[in-house]
C-alpha cells in the first residue's frame, strides 16, 4: 500500500510539474 501511494504521489507531482511548465511556456509565448 505504501509503495502504491508513493507511486501515485509521484504521478501527481509529475502531472503538476507538466501543467506548470505548460502554463509558463504559454505565458512566455503570449507575452
N, CA, C and O atoms as a Tinker XYZ file with bonds, in Angstrom:
   124  protein
     1  N      0.846000   -1.198000    0.000000    73     2
     2  CA     0.000000    0.000000    0.000000    64     1     3
     3  C      0.887000    1.255000    0.000000    63     2     4     5
     4  O      0.621000    2.213000   -0.726000    81     3
     5  N      1.923000    1.234000    0.808000    73     3     6
     6  CA     2.816000    2.394000    0.853000    64     5     7
     7  C      3.481000    2.632000   -0.493000    63     6     8     9
     8  O      3.668000    3.774000   -0.911000    81     7
     9  N      3.842000    1.525000   -1.178000    73     7    10
    10  CA     4.522000    1.663000   -2.473000    64     9    11
    11  C      3.577000    2.294000   -3.489000    63    10    12    13
    12  O      3.963000    3.206000   -4.221000    81    11
    13  N      2.332000    1.805000   -3.532000    73    11    14
    14  CA     1.366000    2.348000   -4.488000    64    13    15
    15  C      1.104000    3.818000   -4.178000    63    14    16    17
    16  O      0.955000    4.634000   -5.088000    81    15
    17  N      1.048000    4.151000   -2.898000    73    15    18
    18  CA     0.805000    5.540000   -2.508000    64    17    19
    19  C      1.944000    6.425000   -3.003000    63    18    20    21
    20  O      1.713000    7.518000   -3.520000    81    19
    21  N      3.185000    5.937000   -2.840000    73    19    22
    22  CA     4.345000    6.713000   -3.293000    64    21    23
    23  C      4.273000    6.906000   -4.806000    63    22    24    25
    24  O      4.528000    8.002000   -5.305000    81    23
    25  N      3.928000    5.845000   -5.538000    73    23    26
    26  CA     3.834000    5.944000   -6.992000    64    25    27
    27  C      2.752000    6.935000   -7.397000    63    26    28    29
    28  O      2.945000    7.729000   -8.318000    81    27
    29  N      1.610000    6.888000   -6.707000    73    27    30
    30  CA     0.514000    7.802000   -7.030000    64    29    31
    31  C      0.942000    9.240000   -6.771000    63    30    32    33
    32  O      0.665000   10.134000   -7.570000    81    31
    33  N      1.623000    9.454000   -5.639000    73    31    34
    34  CA     2.074000   10.806000   -5.295000    64    33    35
    35  C      3.056000   11.301000   -6.344000    63    34    36    37
    36  O      3.024000   12.464000   -6.745000    81    35
    37  N      3.938000   10.392000   -6.786000    73    35    38
    38  CA     4.934000   10.793000   -7.792000    64    37    39
    39  C      4.232000   11.181000   -9.087000    63    38    40    41
    40  O      4.608000   12.156000   -9.738000    81    39
    41  N      3.201000   10.407000   -9.462000    73    39    42
    42  CA     2.470000   10.704000  -10.704000    64    41    43
    43  C      1.798000   12.072000  -10.596000    63    42    44    45
    44  O      1.816000   12.858000  -11.544000    81    43
    45  N      1.208000   12.347000   -9.438000    73    43    46
    46  CA     0.542000   13.641000   -9.238000    64    45    47
    47  C      1.552000   14.774000   -9.353000    63    46    48    49
    48  O      1.288000   15.789000   -9.998000    81    47
    49  N      2.719000   14.593000   -8.719000    73    47    50
    50  CA     3.749000   15.633000   -8.762000    64    49    51
    51  C      4.182000   15.876000  -10.198000    63    50    52    53
    52  O      4.330000   17.023000  -10.621000    81    51
    53  N      4.386000   14.791000  -10.953000    73    51    54
    54  CA     4.840000   14.935000  -12.342000    64    53    55
    55  C      3.778000   15.661000  -13.165000    63    54    56    57
    56  O      4.105000   16.524000  -13.979000    81    55
    57  N      2.506000   15.312000  -12.954000    73    55    58
    58  CA     1.426000   15.961000  -13.709000    64    57    59
    59  C      1.361000   17.449000  -13.368000    63    58    60    61
    60  O      1.150000   18.285000  -14.247000    81    59
    61  N      1.541000   17.770000  -12.096000    73    59    62
    62  CA     1.515000   19.182000  -11.677000    64    61    63
    63  C      2.677000   19.932000  -12.312000    63    62    64    65
    64  O      2.519000   21.064000  -12.767000    81    63
    65  N      3.852000   19.293000  -12.341000    73    63    66
    66  CA     5.019000   19.945000  -12.935000    64    65    67
    67  C      4.772000   20.215000  -14.412000    63    66    68    69
    68  O      5.099000   21.293000  -14.908000    81    67
    69  N      4.194000   19.241000  -15.124000    73    67    70
    70  CA     3.932000   19.425000  -16.551000    64    69    71
    71  C      2.923000   20.556000  -16.750000    63    70    72    73
    72  O      3.065000   21.358000  -17.673000    81    71
    73  N      1.905000   20.626000  -15.889000    73    71    74
    74  CA     0.900000   21.686000  -16.006000    64    73    75
    75  C      1.546000   23.052000  -15.820000    63    74    76    77
    76  O      1.302000   23.969000  -16.604000    81    75
    77  N      2.373000   23.188000  -14.778000    73    75    78
    78  CA     3.034000   24.468000  -14.522000    64    77    79
    79  C      3.958000   24.812000  -15.679000    63    78    80    81
    80  O      4.056000   25.972000  -16.081000    81    79
    81  N      4.642000   23.794000  -16.217000    73    79    82
    82  CA     5.560000   24.038000  -17.332000    64    81    83
    83  C      4.780000   24.536000  -18.549000    63    82    84    85
    84  O      5.209000   25.466000  -19.233000    81    83
    85  N      3.631000   23.909000  -18.812000    73    83    86
    86  CA     2.814000   24.334000  -19.956000    64    85    87
    87  C      2.324000   25.762000  -19.742000    63    86    88    89
    88  O      2.344000   26.573000  -20.668000    81    87
    89  N      1.885000   26.069000  -18.528000    73    87    90
    90  CA     1.396000   27.423000  -18.241000    64    89    91
    91  C      2.507000   28.445000  -18.459000    63    90    92    93
    92  O      2.275000   29.508000  -19.035000    81    91
    93  N      3.710000   28.122000  -17.998000    73    91    94
    94  CA     4.839000   29.045000  -18.158000    64    93    95
    95  C      5.165000   29.224000  -19.634000    63    94    96    97
    96  O      5.402000   30.343000  -20.090000    81    95
    97  N      5.177000   28.119000  -20.384000    73    95    98
    98  CA     5.522000   28.204000  -21.807000    64    97    99
    99  C      4.469000   29.033000  -22.545000    63    98   100   101
   100  O      4.819000   29.876000  -23.371000    81    99
   101  N      3.192000   28.804000  -22.260000    73    99   102
   102  CA     2.132000   29.555000  -22.932000    64   101   103
   103  C      2.216000   31.029000  -22.551000    63   102   104   105
   104  O      2.004000   31.902000  -23.393000    81   103
   105  N      2.526000   31.310000  -21.285000    73   103   106
   106  CA     2.624000   32.699000  -20.833000    64   105   107
   107  C      3.757000   33.397000  -21.577000    63   106   108   109
   108  O      3.607000   34.540000  -22.008000    81   107
   109  N      4.885000   32.714000  -21.728000    73   107   110
   110  CA     6.025000   33.318000  -22.418000    64   109   111
   111  C      5.677000   33.548000  -23.886000    63   110   112   113
   112  O      6.111000   34.532000  -24.485000    81   111
   113  N      4.896000   32.640000  -24.462000    73   111   114
   114  CA     4.538000   32.779000  -25.876000    64   113   115
   115  C      3.589000   33.965000  -26.061000    63   114   116   117
   116  O      3.762000   34.760000  -26.985000    81   115
   117  N      2.588000   34.084000  -25.185000    73   115   118
   118  CA     1.628000   35.185000  -25.314000    64   117   119
   119  C      2.314000   36.519000  -25.064000    63   118   120   121
   120  O      2.073000   37.493000  -25.779000    81   119
   121  N      3.164000   36.560000  -24.053000    73   119   122
   122  CA     3.876000   37.801000  -23.753000    64   121   123
   123  C      5.198000   37.783000  -24.494000    63   122   124
   124  O      5.975000   38.732000  -24.393000    81   123
